[in-house]
Amino acid sequence: MRRLDLPVPPHGNSAPLSQRRRLELIRRAATDDQIPLRVRVTACLVFLYAQPITRIMRLTLDDISITDTEVRLRLGNPPSPVPEPFATLLLQLAEARTNMNTAANPDARWLFPGQSVREPLNAATIREQLRLLGFSSGAAREAALRQLVLQAPAPVVAKMLGYTPQATTRHAAAAGSPWSRYGDCTVFGVTPDQGERT
């Protein structure tokens, strides 16, 4: 049989999302009440916190904490502060979750419940809804993480958002982050030393 040369499939990396476009999409997710609430919250988690859809779907009500002054969401350690108006959307979703009327689900703790109490909503379902509404989750996550490591040291971002330090360091290097040394700063209300210890 003669030798066949098969073409290498393209990697399918999305074009980088500009910061301006990212902010436009965050604004749309935060303000467009024609979009289903769970899609708006998911989009905000991707665009603000660079969270993968599969991780977002596994969030529970126990990951949300409320104090007199703020809402926090446990994505890493310590939990991340949630700014307004996203904090209001997050709490609205916690109060009005979908798929709660089935016999199996009255006690589900998932923030995004699926059809079974044991499982959250399928990630492919929400990913397709995001795509149809113009929210490209892959490109958005990359853009969000790039912006975050420009604003804060990579180890702090890793701890707060549940990433490995290696992943955030790679993004910081690719983005040209100025955080090669840090010591006298506070990020997300946490000093770098606290971020490294937690």
mmCIF file of C-alpha atoms in Angstrom:
data_model
loop_
_atom_site.group_PDB
_atom_site.id
_atom_site.type_symbol
_atom_site.label_atom_id
_atom_site.label_comp_id
_atom_site.label_asym_id
_atom_site.label_seq_id
_atom_site.Cartn_x
_atom_site.Cartn_y
_atom_site.Cartn_z
ATOM 1 C CA MET A 1 0.000 0.000 0.000
ATOM 2 C CA ARG A 2 1.413 3.383 -0.920
ATOM 3 C CA ARG A 3 2.228 5.929 1.767
ATOM 4 C CA LEU A 4 -0.536 8.395 2.596
ATOM 5 C CA ASP A 5 0.199 11.878 3.907
ATOM 6 C CA LEU A 6 -2.663 13.065 6.067
ATOM 7 C CA PRO A 7 -2.934 16.797 6.710
ATOM 8 C CA VAL A 8 -2.576 17.917 10.302
ATOM 9 C CA PRO A 9 -5.921 19.324 11.465
ATOM 10 C CA PRO A 10 -5.847 22.958 12.521
ATOM 11 C CA HIS A 11 -5.678 23.549 16.267
ATOM 12 C CA GLY A 12 -8.844 25.598 16.224
ATOM 13 C CA ASN A 13 -7.519 28.315 18.505
ATOM 14 C CA SER A 14 -9.897 31.243 18.483
ATOM 15 C CA ALA A 15 -8.610 34.650 17.501
ATOM 16 C CA PRO A 16 -7.624 36.618 20.603
ATOM 17 C CA LEU A 17 -10.453 38.655 22.029
ATOM 18 C CA SER A 18 -9.613 42.329 22.494
ATOM 19 C CA GLN A 19 -10.072 43.935 25.901
ATOM 20 C CA ARG A 20 -12.595 46.317 24.379
ATOM 21 C CA ARG A 21 -14.699 43.452 22.982
ATOM 22 C CA ARG A 22 -14.419 41.565 26.286
ATOM 23 C CA LEU A 23 -15.771 44.586 28.181
ATOM 24 C CA GLU A 24 -18.622 44.984 25.674
ATOM 25 C CA LEU A 25 -19.635 41.361 26.233
ATOM 26 C CA ILE A 26 -19.397 41.692 30.026
ATOM 27 C CA ARG A 27 -21.688 44.731 29.824
ATOM 28 C CA ARG A 28 -24.142 42.806 27.656
ATOM 29 C CA ALA A 29 -24.176 39.812 30.020
ATOM 30 C CA ALA A 30 -24.675 42.106 33.013
ATOM 31 C CA THR A 31 -27.473 44.211 31.547
ATOM 32 C CA ASP A 32 -29.386 42.297 28.848
ATOM 33 C CA ASP A 33 -32.363 40.759 30.645
ATOM 34 C CA GLN A 34 -33.529 39.102 27.404
ATOM 35 C CA ILE A 35 -30.728 36.560 27.888
ATOM 36 C CA PRO A 36 -31.536 33.659 30.255
ATOM 37 C CA LEU A 37 -30.155 34.303 33.733
ATOM 38 C CA ARG A 38 -28.037 31.160 33.896
ATOM 39 C CA VAL A 39 -26.376 32.111 30.577
ATOM 40 C CA ARG A 40 -25.683 35.628 31.842
ATOM 41 C CA VAL A 41 -24.089 34.312 35.036
ATOM 42 C CA THR A 42 -22.018 31.767 33.120
ATOM 43 C CA ALA A 43 -20.818 34.441 30.689
ATOM 44 C CA CYS A 44 -19.784 36.690 33.583
ATOM 45 C CA LEU A 45 -17.850 33.842 35.209
ATOM 46 C CA VAL A 46 -16.000 33.204 31.954
ATOM 47 C CA PHE A 47 -15.364 36.850 31.053
ATOM 48 C CA LEU A 48 -14.519 38.124 34.552
ATOM 49 C CA TYR A 49 -12.871 35.124 36.226
ATOM 50 C CA ALA A 50 -11.560 33.077 33.256
ATOM 51 C CA GLN A 51 -13.419 29.982 34.474
ATOM 52 C CA PRO A 52 -13.857 26.927 32.223
ATOM 53 C CA ILE A 53 -17.474 25.929 31.602
ATOM 54 C CA THR A 54 -16.947 22.475 33.146
ATOM 55 C CA ARG A 55 -15.745 24.060 36.404
ATOM 56 C CA ILE A 56 -18.570 26.610 36.410
ATOM 57 C CA MET A 57 -21.169 23.847 36.122
ATOM 58 C CA ARG A 58 -19.788 22.217 39.291
ATOM 59 C CA LEU A 59 -20.278 25.294 41.493
ATOM 60 C CA THR A 60 -22.700 24.835 44.379
ATOM 61 C CA LEU A 61 -24.681 27.152 46.624
ATOM 62 C CA ASP A 62 -22.037 26.505 49.273
ATOM 63 C CA ASP A 63 -19.447 28.252 47.082
ATOM 64 C CA ILE A 64 -21.279 31.571 47.552
ATOM 65 C CA SER A 65 -20.748 33.508 50.770
ATOM 66 C CA ILE A 66 -22.444 36.749 51.762
ATOM 67 C CA THR A 67 -21.278 39.256 54.368
ATOM 68 C CA ASP A 68 -22.627 42.677 55.342
ATOM 69 C CA THR A 69 -20.350 44.309 52.806
ATOM 70 C CA GLU A 70 -19.835 41.890 49.910
ATOM 71 C CA VAL A 71 -20.546 38.673 48.069
ATOM 72 C CA ARG A 72 -17.699 36.198 47.556
ATOM 73 C CA LEU A 73 -17.422 33.158 45.329
ATOM 74 C CA ARG A 74 -15.114 30.251 46.072
ATOM 75 C CA LEU A 75 -13.230 29.533 42.863
ATOM 76 C CA GLY A 76 -9.913 29.088 44.640
ATOM 77 C CA ASN A 77 -8.602 30.030 48.048
ATOM 78 C CA PRO A 78 -9.398 32.602 49.358
ATOM 79 C CA PRO A 79 -12.818 33.174 47.743
ATOM 80 C CA SER A 80 -12.990 35.947 45.144
ATOM 81 C CA PRO A 81 -15.008 39.122 45.689
ATOM 82 C CA VAL A 82 -17.952 39.501 43.304
ATOM 83 C CA PRO A 83 -18.530 43.052 42.026
ATOM 84 C CA GLU A 84 -21.889 44.605 41.244
ATOM 85 C CA PRO A 85 -23.940 44.193 39.137
ATOM 86 C CA PHE A 86 -22.701 40.605 38.809
ATOM 87 C CA ALA A 87 -23.209 39.959 42.540
ATOM 88 C CA THR A 88 -26.933 40.676 42.154
ATOM 89 C CA LEU A 89 -27.188 38.337 39.141
ATOM 90 C CA LEU A 90 -25.383 35.572 41.019
ATOM 91 C CA LEU A 91 -27.718 35.846 44.021
ATOM 92 C CA GLN A 92 -30.777 35.953 41.739
ATOM 93 C CA LEU A 93 -29.640 32.718 40.102
ATOM 94 C CA ALA A 94 -29.080 31.090 43.498
ATOM 95 C CA GLU A 95 -32.678 31.961 44.421
ATOM 96 C CA ALA A 96 -34.283 30.988 41.086
ATOM 97 C CA ARG A 97 -32.364 27.991 39.772
ATOM 98 C CA THR A 98 -33.772 26.001 36.865
ATOM 99 C CA ASN A 99 -34.488 22.236 36.914
ATOM 100 C CA MET A 100 -35.671 22.375 40.526
ATOM 101 C CA ASN A 101 -39.184 21.046 39.872
ATOM 102 C CA THR A 102 -38.234 17.458 39.107
ATOM 103 C CA ALA A 103 -38.794 14.853 41.816
ATOM 104 C CA ALA A 104 -35.062 14.118 41.987
ATOM 105 C CA ASN A 105 -33.919 17.694 42.461
ATOM 106 C CA PRO A 106 -35.561 19.439 45.451
ATOM 107 C CA ASP A 107 -32.397 19.145 47.553
ATOM 108 C CA ALA A 108 -29.812 19.740 44.816
ATOM 109 C CA ARG A 109 -27.029 22.113 45.880
ATOM 110 C CA TRP A 110 -25.748 22.744 42.347
ATOM 111 C CA LEU A 111 -25.814 26.381 41.236
ATOM 112 C CA PHE A 112 -26.649 24.985 37.784
ATOM 113 C CA PRO A 113 -28.733 21.861 38.528
ATOM 114 C CA GLY A 114 -29.136 19.175 35.887
ATOM 115 C CA GLN A 115 -31.969 16.706 35.483
ATOM 116 C CA SER A 116 -30.495 14.484 38.203
ATOM 117 C CA VAL A 117 -29.713 15.537 41.772
ATOM 118 C CA ARG A 118 -26.320 13.875 41.384
ATOM 119 C CA GLU A 119 -25.224 15.865 38.355
ATOM 120 C CA PRO A 120 -25.109 19.539 37.386
ATOM 121 C CA LEU A 121 -26.254 20.880 34.039
ATOM 122 C CA ASN A 122 -24.335 19.427 31.106
ATOM 123 C CA ALA A 123 -21.502 21.786 30.114
ATOM 124 C CA ALA A 124 -22.208 21.251 26.402
ATOM 125 C CA THR A 125 -25.752 22.601 26.885
ATOM 126 C CA ILE A 126 -24.636 25.931 28.309
ATOM 127 C CA ARG A 127 -21.638 26.180 25.960
ATOM 128 C CA GLU A 128 -23.975 25.940 22.964
ATOM 129 C CA GLN A 129 -26.295 28.568 24.436
ATOM 130 C CA LEU A 130 -23.334 30.902 24.919
ATOM 131 C CA ARG A 131 -22.192 30.312 21.349
ATOM 132 C CA LEU A 132 -25.630 30.993 19.885
ATOM 133 C CA LEU A 133 -25.815 34.277 21.804
ATOM 134 C CA GLY A 134 -22.396 35.440 20.607
ATOM 135 C CA PHE A 135 -20.340 34.653 23.711
ATOM 136 C CA SER A 136 -17.236 32.760 22.588
ATOM 137 C CA SER A 137 -16.177 31.078 25.815
ATOM 138 C CA GLY A 138 -12.738 29.835 24.703
ATOM 139 C CA ALA A 139 -11.477 33.171 23.397
ATOM 140 C CA ALA A 140 -13.110 34.990 26.315
ATOM 141 C CA ARG A 141 -11.421 32.835 28.933
ATOM 142 C CA GLU A 142 -8.005 33.401 27.365
ATOM 143 C CA ALA A 143 -8.603 37.162 27.208
ATOM 144 C CA ALA A 144 -9.826 37.299 30.817
ATOM 145 C CA LEU A 145 -6.869 35.354 32.155
ATOM 146 C CA ARG A 146 -4.451 37.500 30.145
ATOM 147 C CA GLN A 147 -5.994 40.655 31.607
ATOM 148 C CA LEU A 148 -5.995 39.291 35.160
ATOM 149 C CA VAL A 149 -2.288 38.406 35.105
ATOM 150 C CA LEU A 150 -1.528 41.915 33.829
ATOM 151 C CA GLN A 151 -3.336 43.347 36.865
ATOM 152 C CA ALA A 152 -2.049 40.964 39.544
ATOM 153 C CA PRO A 153 0.847 38.567 40.152
ATOM 154 C CA ALA A 154 0.377 35.164 38.510
ATOM 155 C CA PRO A 155 0.618 33.180 41.814
ATOM 156 C CA VAL A 156 -2.144 35.319 43.375
ATOM 157 C CA VAL A 157 -4.391 34.888 40.330
ATOM 158 C CA ALA A 158 -3.732 31.127 40.415
ATOM 159 C CA LYS A 159 -4.749 30.824 44.074
ATOM 160 C CA MET A 160 -7.841 33.003 43.798
ATOM 161 C CA LEU A 161 -9.212 31.372 40.645
ATOM 162 C CA GLY A 162 -8.232 27.733 41.115
ATOM 163 C CA TYR A 163 -5.526 27.619 38.428
ATOM 164 C CA THR A 164 -2.070 26.106 38.701
ATOM 165 C CA PRO A 165 0.770 28.615 39.116
ATOM 166 C CA GLN A 166 2.347 27.195 35.951
ATOM 167 C CA ALA A 167 -0.747 28.027 33.880
ATOM 168 C CA THR A 168 -0.992 31.613 35.095
ATOM 169 C CA THR A 169 2.769 32.126 34.767
ATOM 170 C CA ARG A 170 2.584 31.020 31.113
ATOM 171 C CA HIS A 171 -0.228 33.485 30.490
ATOM 172 C CA ALA A 172 1.665 36.233 32.314
ATOM 173 C CA ALA A 173 4.748 35.668 30.163
ATOM 174 C CA ALA A 174 2.677 35.648 26.965
ATOM 175 C CA ALA A 175 0.909 38.846 28.004
ATOM 176 C CA GLY A 176 4.137 40.638 29.004
ATOM 177 C CA SER A 177 3.060 40.988 32.630
ATOM 178 C CA PRO A 178 5.065 43.453 34.732
ATOM 179 C CA TRP A 179 4.654 41.268 37.852
ATOM 180 C CA SER A 180 8.061 39.602 37.835
ATOM 181 C CA ARG A 181 8.571 40.940 41.356
ATOM 182 C CA TYR A 182 5.932 42.071 43.767
ATOM 183 C CA GLY A 183 5.798 42.887 47.459
ATOM 184 C CA ASP A 184 3.982 46.076 48.340
ATOM 185 C CA CYS A 185 0.622 45.490 46.694
ATOM 186 C CA THR A 186 -2.791 44.259 47.648
ATOM 187 C CA VAL A 187 -4.845 42.318 45.121
ATOM 188 C CA PHE A 188 -8.501 41.388 45.586
ATOM 189 C CA GLY A 189 -8.128 42.540 49.216
ATOM 190 C CA VAL A 190 -5.337 39.980 49.782
ATOM 191 C CA THR A 191 -1.648 40.778 50.094
ATOM 192 C CA PRO A 192 0.694 38.670 47.942
ATOM 193 C CA ASP A 193 2.078 36.920 51.024
ATOM 194 C CA GLN A 194 -1.436 35.861 52.056
ATOM 195 C CA GLY A 195 -2.178 34.735 48.513
ATOM 196 C CA GLU A 196 0.889 32.504 48.509
ATOM 197 C CA ARG A 197 0.191 31.024 51.929
ATOM 198 C CA THR A 198 -3.466 30.154 51.268
#
